[in-house]
Amino acid sequence: MASEHIYKQYDADLQSIRAKVLEMGTIVEEQLSEAVQSLVDADTKLAEKVIRRDEEVNDLEIDIDEDCSLLIGKRSPVAADLRNVLMMIKIIGDLERIGDESTKIANATIRIIENDIMSKPQFKNINSMLSSVQLMLRQALNSFARLDTTETIEVLEKDKEVDEEYRSHMRQLLTYMLEDPRTISMSLELMFVTKSLERIGDHAKNITQSVIYTVKGTDVRHSSIKEIKAELKH
Amino acid sequence: MASEHIYKQYDADLQSIRAKVLEMGTIVEEQLSEAVQSLVDADTKLAEKVIRRDEEVNDLEIDIDEDCSLLIGKRSPVAADLRNVLMMIKIIGDLERIGDESTKIANATIRIIENDIMSKPQFKNINSMLSSVQLMLRQALNSFARLDTTETIEVLEKDKEVDEEYRSHMRQLLTYMLEDPRTISMSLELMFVTKSLERIGDHAKNITQSVIYTVKGTDVRHSSIKEIKAELKH
């Protein structure tokens, strides 16, 4: 009975940390969509909101990190339970970086408006990349919420598409610059925004890999999609 | 006597992991200097070597990560001992990313040679940024090796300088592009190399902050240098 009691306490502690991670995920999802929104609408106020919220995300990371250390120190989890906690520490690191990249996009919005270099025709690619990356992040967080690997392969496959979109968009921006040097400053800003979106996709992929590790116990960070598919069948 | 025996075992396990982390650090330091060397010398072979070694770094990360999980699961460290292990997990994450950024620089070398867009006069800034970032990384790894915070403030202050160098170098590259659109492709490559160097500086800073956390038990990731100096006096 005593051990059942301890297990229940452990479980309650774990659920409370998981809830905080998901809360952090939700804020970061909002940061991402609002950062791109601020760019497309040339909305300084919205950009500033994204930048302000980054502090909230940073505080949550420190808070959850401490919760995880305390939980390990107090309850000495082993095997799958320990994996679960260690993976949350990794996941919040990725979420914090997604917040950082969104903040960089918001900073680009502010610079673009201040330097009066806005030109809109290039936003189509940004919006299409945003949709892909948003979907990846949502699916990654769904997998985490349910500790279910069903959607993970989709995230990993989508990441390859995003990398392709990234390269094609960068080539197109380079072409604009070469054809019309007046677009250089704006195109450069959009290149760095594109780069941030690509990195956010990478972090969503990392979260997915952490979920696979938690559920399956296998580290798939440097495995091919084919190898991971085989692993998930076990 | 039994607990002393257990403690000695724990200590031996910990030392063996620490040695691996330092080995990973040494490889990553070499990757960084060889990546920039490959660019400056237009040396495809050296660039390919940097890219090949990234696999070694990735394998080491997975290996050390597993060692850390096993150590926690087997010995249930608490307080400072636990912090020590959790921080190594974070540090190898940063080292792995430094390896990634060095690999990106090596890939830039290969693209620059293949596309025949090499122009050398802009290397002075890259070399100066490399020196700063190398010093940061060396000092961060020294602090980790000795669990000593003496050099940490220097690393954090150097990071501010590197950020300033980064901005000034980016402005200069933009000026080149605007003045002579024929330099656009090369300048763009150098912008991304500059960005990689700036990120490597960030990772060296992260490692330093992890060392401070291990030694002092305080999370200083989002603290100002002034706050950290006060903390280190305690």
XYZ file of C-alpha atoms in Angstrom:
468
model
C 0.000 0.000 0.000
C 2.844 2.344 0.859
C 4.456 1.823 -2.524
C 1.108 2.341 -4.262
C 0.766 5.608 -2.398
C 4.267 6.691 -3.472
C 3.489 5.740 -7.020
C 0.319 7.825 -6.969
C 2.237 10.809 -5.650
C 4.856 10.350 -8.323
C 2.170 10.158 -10.948
C 0.490 13.337 -9.700
C 3.823 15.201 -9.742
C 4.524 13.937 -13.250
C 1.067 14.976 -14.515
C 1.509 18.455 -13.110
C 4.842 18.843 -14.947
C 3.317 17.477 -18.155
C 0.523 20.045 -17.897
C 3.115 22.843 -17.621
C 5.001 21.535 -20.664
C 1.761 21.546 -22.651
C 0.978 25.073 -21.443
C 4.453 26.121 -22.611
C 3.719 24.415 -25.947
C 0.499 26.363 -26.372
C 2.196 29.702 -25.698
C 4.954 28.874 -28.151
C 2.412 27.894 -30.834
C 0.773 31.295 -30.359
C 4.130 33.081 -30.486
C 4.907 31.414 -33.802
C 1.614 32.265 -35.493
C 1.550 35.810 -34.094
C 5.151 36.453 -35.135
C 4.392 35.610 -38.762
C 1.070 37.474 -38.520
C 2.900 40.577 -37.301
C 5.177 40.376 -40.343
C 2.426 39.851 -42.905
C 0.240 42.619 -41.404
C 3.196 44.936 -40.635
C 1.846 45.085 -37.086
C 4.435 46.509 -34.652
C 2.154 46.057 -31.635
C 1.694 42.351 -32.293
C 5.462 41.947 -32.836
C 6.104 43.597 -29.477
C 3.614 41.245 -27.824
C 5.520 38.237 -29.184
C 8.807 39.639 -27.857
C 7.306 40.365 -24.429
C 5.885 36.842 -24.099
C 9.325 35.337 -24.586
C 10.076 36.119 -20.959
C 7.070 34.050 -19.900
C 8.414 31.143 -21.960
C 11.907 31.509 -20.477
C 10.490 31.544 -16.956
C 8.432 28.444 -17.665
C 11.543 26.638 -18.914
C 13.455 27.399 -15.713
C 10.421 26.465 -13.615
C 9.813 23.112 -15.347
C 13.524 22.287 -15.377
C 13.560 22.698 -11.611
C 10.388 20.618 -11.192
C 12.029 17.820 -13.177
C 15.253 17.897 -11.115
C 13.261 17.897 -7.882
C 11.110 15.010 -9.068
C 14.168 12.913 -9.963
C 15.920 13.820 -6.698
C 12.857 13.103 -4.566
C 11.413 9.988 -6.225
C 14.420 8.387 -7.971
C 12.425 7.147 -10.965
C 13.992 4.393 -13.082
C 13.573 2.948 -16.572
C 10.539 4.304 -18.478
C 9.637 6.743 -15.677
C 13.106 8.264 -15.708
C 13.102 8.463 -19.527
C 9.829 10.304 -19.335
C 11.262 13.035 -17.091
C 14.586 13.341 -18.946
C 12.702 13.745 -22.206
C 10.580 16.551 -20.815
C 13.804 18.405 -20.000
C 14.822 18.057 -23.657
C 11.380 19.004 -24.968
C 11.228 22.267 -23.023
C 14.691 23.133 -24.407
C 13.244 22.795 -27.908
C 10.124 24.775 -27.006
C 12.252 27.565 -25.569
C 14.220 27.718 -28.825
C 11.018 27.861 -30.876
C 10.077 30.861 -28.726
C 13.477 32.412 -29.506
C 13.077 31.908 -33.254
C 9.561 33.412 -33.136
C 11.019 36.390 -31.282
C 13.613 36.759 -34.037
C 10.806 36.869 -36.613
C 9.018 39.536 -34.548
C 12.260 41.544 -34.385
C 12.524 41.304 -38.175
C 8.994 42.749 -38.441
C 10.019 45.735 -36.341
C 13.224 46.340 -38.340
C 11.355 46.053 -41.652
C 8.801 48.645 -40.549
C 11.437 50.982 -39.044
C 13.642 50.817 -42.136
C 10.604 51.146 -44.385
C 11.684 48.302 -46.680
C 8.416 46.331 -46.687
C 7.490 44.669 -49.976
C 4.707 42.135 -49.838
C 4.796 39.921 -52.910
C 7.199 37.483 -51.238
C 4.904 36.522 -48.374
C 3.241 33.620 -50.179
C 6.193 31.313 -49.498
C 6.458 32.400 -45.883
C 2.780 31.615 -45.301
C 3.079 28.224 -46.922
C 6.152 27.359 -44.831
C 4.355 28.602 -41.715
C 1.447 26.205 -42.351
C 3.817 23.248 -42.672
C 5.782 24.140 -39.568
C 2.626 24.840 -37.516
C 1.269 21.429 -38.442
C 4.568 19.782 -37.448
C 4.554 21.534 -34.083
C 0.896 20.688 -33.412
C 1.461 17.010 -34.254
C 4.642 16.901 -32.176
C 2.776 18.313 -29.164
C -0.161 15.932 -29.770
C 2.254 12.993 -29.735
C 3.717 14.295 -26.497
C 0.297 14.886 -24.905
C -0.809 11.316 -25.647
C 2.634 9.641 -25.576
C 1.529 8.129 -28.855
C 3.837 7.661 -31.833
C 1.072 7.462 -34.476
C 1.661 10.947 -35.896
C 5.440 10.945 -35.491
C 6.361 9.590 -38.936
C 4.232 12.326 -40.531
C 6.217 14.973 -38.624
C 9.526 13.485 -39.741
C 8.367 13.277 -43.362
C 7.014 16.819 -43.229
C 10.424 18.005 -42.006
C 11.976 16.785 -45.257
C 9.352 18.776 -47.195
C 10.061 21.869 -45.104
C 13.799 21.533 -45.816
C 12.965 21.370 -49.536
C 10.651 24.400 -49.270
C 13.431 26.206 -47.403
C 15.989 25.608 -50.144
C 13.601 26.556 -52.929
C 12.482 29.717 -51.128
C 16.091 30.750 -50.456
C 16.947 30.292 -54.153
C 13.958 32.431 -55.117
C 14.932 35.209 -52.704
C 18.482 35.112 -54.098
C 17.062 35.483 -57.599
C 15.053 38.563 -56.527
C 18.194 40.108 -55.063
C 20.238 39.468 -58.174
C 17.521 40.746 -60.511
C 16.680 43.840 -58.517
C 19.289 44.987 -55.989
C 16.706 47.395 -54.477
C 15.065 44.321 -52.911
C 18.285 43.221 -51.167
C 17.478 44.479 -47.663
C 13.943 43.090 -47.625
C 14.965 39.789 -49.209
C 17.699 39.373 -46.612
C 15.218 39.863 -43.775
C 12.957 37.265 -45.366
C 15.892 34.867 -45.743
C 16.467 35.001 -42.008
C 12.736 34.589 -41.342
C 12.767 31.566 -43.653
C 15.760 30.202 -41.767
C 13.931 30.656 -38.445
C 10.917 28.745 -39.775
C 13.168 25.938 -40.964
C 14.762 25.723 -37.523
C 11.362 25.673 -35.833
C 10.603 22.649 -38.005
C 13.837 21.062 -36.740
C 12.807 21.648 -33.131
C 9.366 20.096 -33.802
C 11.245 17.119 -35.245
C 13.426 16.945 -32.100
C 10.302 16.923 -29.903
C 8.916 14.063 -31.969
C 12.157 12.123 -31.589
C 12.020 12.692 -27.827
C 8.484 11.254 -27.773
C 9.653 8.183 -29.697
C 12.484 7.767 -27.185
C 10.070 8.049 -24.269
C 7.621 5.537 -25.696
C 10.008 3.065 -27.345
C 13.241 3.582 -25.416
C 15.229 3.937 -28.625
C 17.285 6.988 -29.475
C 16.349 7.769 -33.098
C 17.955 11.213 -33.384
C 20.318 10.156 -36.100
C 18.271 7.352 -37.665
C 16.661 7.401 -41.117
C 12.860 7.510 -41.466
C 13.014 3.924 -42.783
C 14.844 2.762 -39.650
C 12.380 4.635 -37.432
C 9.381 3.094 -39.204
C 10.860 -0.365 -38.547
C 11.430 0.590 -34.891
C 7.839 1.779 -34.435
C 6.460 -1.546 -35.705
C 7.967 -3.403 -32.728
C 31.969 1.118 4.392
C 29.298 -0.051 1.990
C 28.165 3.504 1.309
C 31.759 4.623 0.801
C 32.165 1.828 -1.726
C 28.995 2.918 -3.534
C 30.173 6.487 -3.522
C 33.502 5.489 -5.051
C 31.723 3.552 -7.774
C 29.476 6.503 -8.443
C 32.480 8.768 -8.626
C 34.278 6.456 -11.036
C 31.193 6.310 -13.296
C 30.883 10.078 -13.185
C 34.554 10.600 -14.038
C 34.286 8.291 -17.002
C 31.312 10.277 -18.361
C 33.112 13.562 -17.740
C 36.098 12.264 -19.721
C 33.815 11.447 -22.654
C 32.247 14.919 -22.539
C 35.722 16.465 -22.645
C 36.675 14.180 -25.545
C 33.551 15.370 -27.370
C 34.571 18.953 -26.582
C 38.014 18.431 -28.076
C 36.588 16.987 -31.298
C 34.131 19.857 -31.602
C 36.915 22.432 -31.054
C 38.817 20.789 -33.921
C 35.722 20.739 -36.123
C 35.263 24.462 -35.579
C 38.834 25.463 -36.392
C 39.074 23.077 -39.359
C 35.741 24.262 -40.770
C 36.921 27.880 -40.880
C 40.353 26.749 -42.091
C 38.697 24.874 -44.968
C 36.868 28.061 -45.953
C 39.880 30.354 -45.776
C 42.111 27.886 -47.673
C 39.339 26.780 -50.073
C 40.186 23.226 -49.028
C 37.439 20.767 -50.059
C 39.204 17.783 -48.476
C 39.359 19.459 -45.072
C 35.698 20.495 -45.375
C 34.769 16.884 -46.113
C 36.715 15.734 -43.056
C 34.714 18.132 -40.839
C 31.454 16.805 -42.277
C 32.519 13.165 -41.796
C 33.475 13.735 -38.159
C 30.004 15.025 -37.350
C 28.834 11.426 -37.192
C 31.432 10.713 -34.493
C 30.098 13.690 -32.504
C 26.485 12.542 -32.932
C 27.387 9.032 -31.770
C 29.187 10.407 -28.741
C 26.108 12.458 -27.816
C 23.851 9.395 -27.912
C 26.429 7.366 -26.012
C 26.934 9.924 -23.220
C 23.194 10.589 -22.977
C 22.672 6.898 -22.326
C 25.510 6.784 -19.772
C 23.886 9.666 -17.900
C 20.436 8.026 -17.857
C 21.945 4.743 -16.678
C 23.908 6.495 -13.943
C 20.811 8.282 -12.647
C 18.716 5.104 -12.847
C 21.363 2.970 -11.119
C 22.679 5.319 -8.428
C 19.813 7.776 -7.830
C 22.060 10.779 -7.204
C 20.524 13.768 -5.426
C 21.284 17.483 -4.975
C 24.681 18.547 -6.364
C 25.434 15.068 -7.763
C 22.187 15.021 -9.705
C 22.735 18.580 -10.976
C 26.138 17.496 -12.195
C 24.685 14.725 -14.363
C 21.720 16.735 -15.645
C 24.084 19.528 -16.660
C 26.264 17.136 -18.646
C 23.169 16.166 -20.626
C 22.649 19.845 -21.473
C 26.323 20.439 -22.250
C 26.535 17.624 -24.781
C 23.425 19.049 -26.466
C 25.304 22.316 -26.933
C 28.455 20.537 -28.121
C 26.443 18.577 -30.670
C 24.992 21.828 -32.013
C 28.453 23.390 -32.255
C 29.390 20.355 -34.363
C 26.315 21.013 -36.541
C 27.194 24.664 -37.060
C 30.793 23.741 -37.943
C 29.407 21.257 -40.454
C 27.287 24.034 -41.969
C 30.426 26.154 -42.385
C 32.184 23.213 -44.083
C 29.177 22.804 -46.396
C 29.427 26.508 -47.273
C 33.093 25.965 -48.217
C 32.095 23.187 -50.601
C 29.290 25.246 -52.198
C 31.559 28.281 -52.585
C 34.195 26.181 -54.379
C 31.648 24.358 -56.537
C 29.898 27.570 -57.579
C 33.248 29.300 -58.085
C 32.199 32.429 -56.176
C 35.217 32.671 -53.851
C 36.416 36.193 -53.066
C 38.873 36.548 -50.215
C 38.971 40.116 -48.970
C 36.132 39.490 -46.517
C 37.894 36.816 -44.490
C 39.475 39.187 -42.000
C 36.235 39.561 -40.045
C 35.569 35.832 -40.107
C 39.019 35.124 -38.676
C 38.599 37.686 -35.950
C 35.179 36.272 -34.985
C 36.642 32.765 -35.038
C 39.338 33.775 -32.521
C 36.741 35.196 -30.142
C 34.460 32.187 -30.406
C 37.337 29.702 -30.047
C 38.448 31.440 -26.873
C 34.893 31.335 -25.500
C 34.612 27.624 -26.223
C 38.028 26.846 -24.707
C 37.203 28.797 -21.537
C 33.763 27.192 -21.298
C 35.321 23.723 -21.536
C 38.044 24.675 -19.025
C 35.368 25.777 -16.563
C 33.582 22.484 -17.109
C 36.787 20.430 -16.742
C 37.608 22.056 -13.394
C 34.059 22.850 -12.272
C 35.434 26.300 -11.605
C 33.553 29.503 -12.334
C 36.635 31.788 -12.476
C 36.613 32.153 -16.266
C 32.836 32.174 -16.704
C 32.274 35.932 -16.513
C 34.883 36.419 -19.240
C 32.946 34.048 -21.499
C 29.681 35.886 -20.874
C 31.300 39.266 -21.529
C 32.995 37.947 -24.660
C 29.588 36.804 -25.916
C 28.393 40.423 -25.895
C 31.452 41.390 -27.953
C 30.783 38.565 -30.398
C 27.174 39.734 -30.817
C 28.499 43.227 -31.581
C 31.062 41.839 -34.052
C 28.254 39.825 -35.630
C 26.058 42.874 -36.205
C 28.915 44.978 -37.532
C 30.090 42.223 -39.868
C 26.552 41.658 -41.176
C 26.171 45.390 -41.910
C 29.473 45.351 -43.772
C 28.462 42.345 -45.866
C 25.166 44.075 -46.683
C 27.106 47.144 -47.818
C 29.244 44.987 -50.147
C 26.109 43.493 -51.654
C 24.461 46.854 -52.214
C 27.612 48.413 -53.702
C 28.478 45.513 -55.948
C 25.671 43.053 -56.699
C 28.242 40.641 -58.188
C 29.319 39.871 -54.611
C 25.781 38.890 -53.529
C 26.229 35.102 -53.640
C 29.551 35.101 -51.800
C 28.422 37.693 -49.258
C 25.322 35.647 -48.528
C 27.412 32.544 -47.853
C 29.594 34.582 -45.500
C 26.499 35.940 -43.753
C 25.429 32.426 -42.923
C 28.966 31.516 -41.810
C 28.943 34.600 -39.576
C 25.563 33.537 -38.204
C 26.964 30.055 -37.437
C 29.912 31.568 -35.560
C 27.570 33.764 -33.547
C 25.482 30.712 -32.618
C 28.597 28.777 -31.603
C 29.341 31.655 -29.234
C 25.799 31.268 -27.844
C 26.367 27.566 -27.228
C 29.682 28.291 -25.468
C 27.726 30.730 -23.311
C 25.120 28.047 -22.576
C 27.871 25.636 -21.495
C 29.237 28.286 -19.162
C 25.781 28.849 -17.664
C 25.449 25.102 -17.134
C 28.769 25.090 -15.258
C 27.568 27.940 -13.043
C 24.368 25.990 -12.352
C 26.369 22.876 -11.454
C 28.719 24.718 -9.113
C 26.335 27.254 -7.575
C 22.933 25.617 -7.982
C 21.465 28.764 -9.503
C 19.890 28.891 -12.945
C 21.427 31.991 -14.567
C 20.242 31.422 -18.143
C 18.192 34.561 -18.249
C 20.130 36.663 -15.728
C 22.208 39.744 -16.524
C 26.014 39.646 -16.185
C 25.668 41.949 -13.171
C 23.287 39.520 -11.449
C 25.604 36.605 -12.251
C 28.644 38.438 -10.849
C 26.736 38.984 -7.594
C 25.748 35.303 -7.549
C 29.344 34.146 -8.037
C 30.522 36.177 -5.045
C 28.408 34.072 -2.661
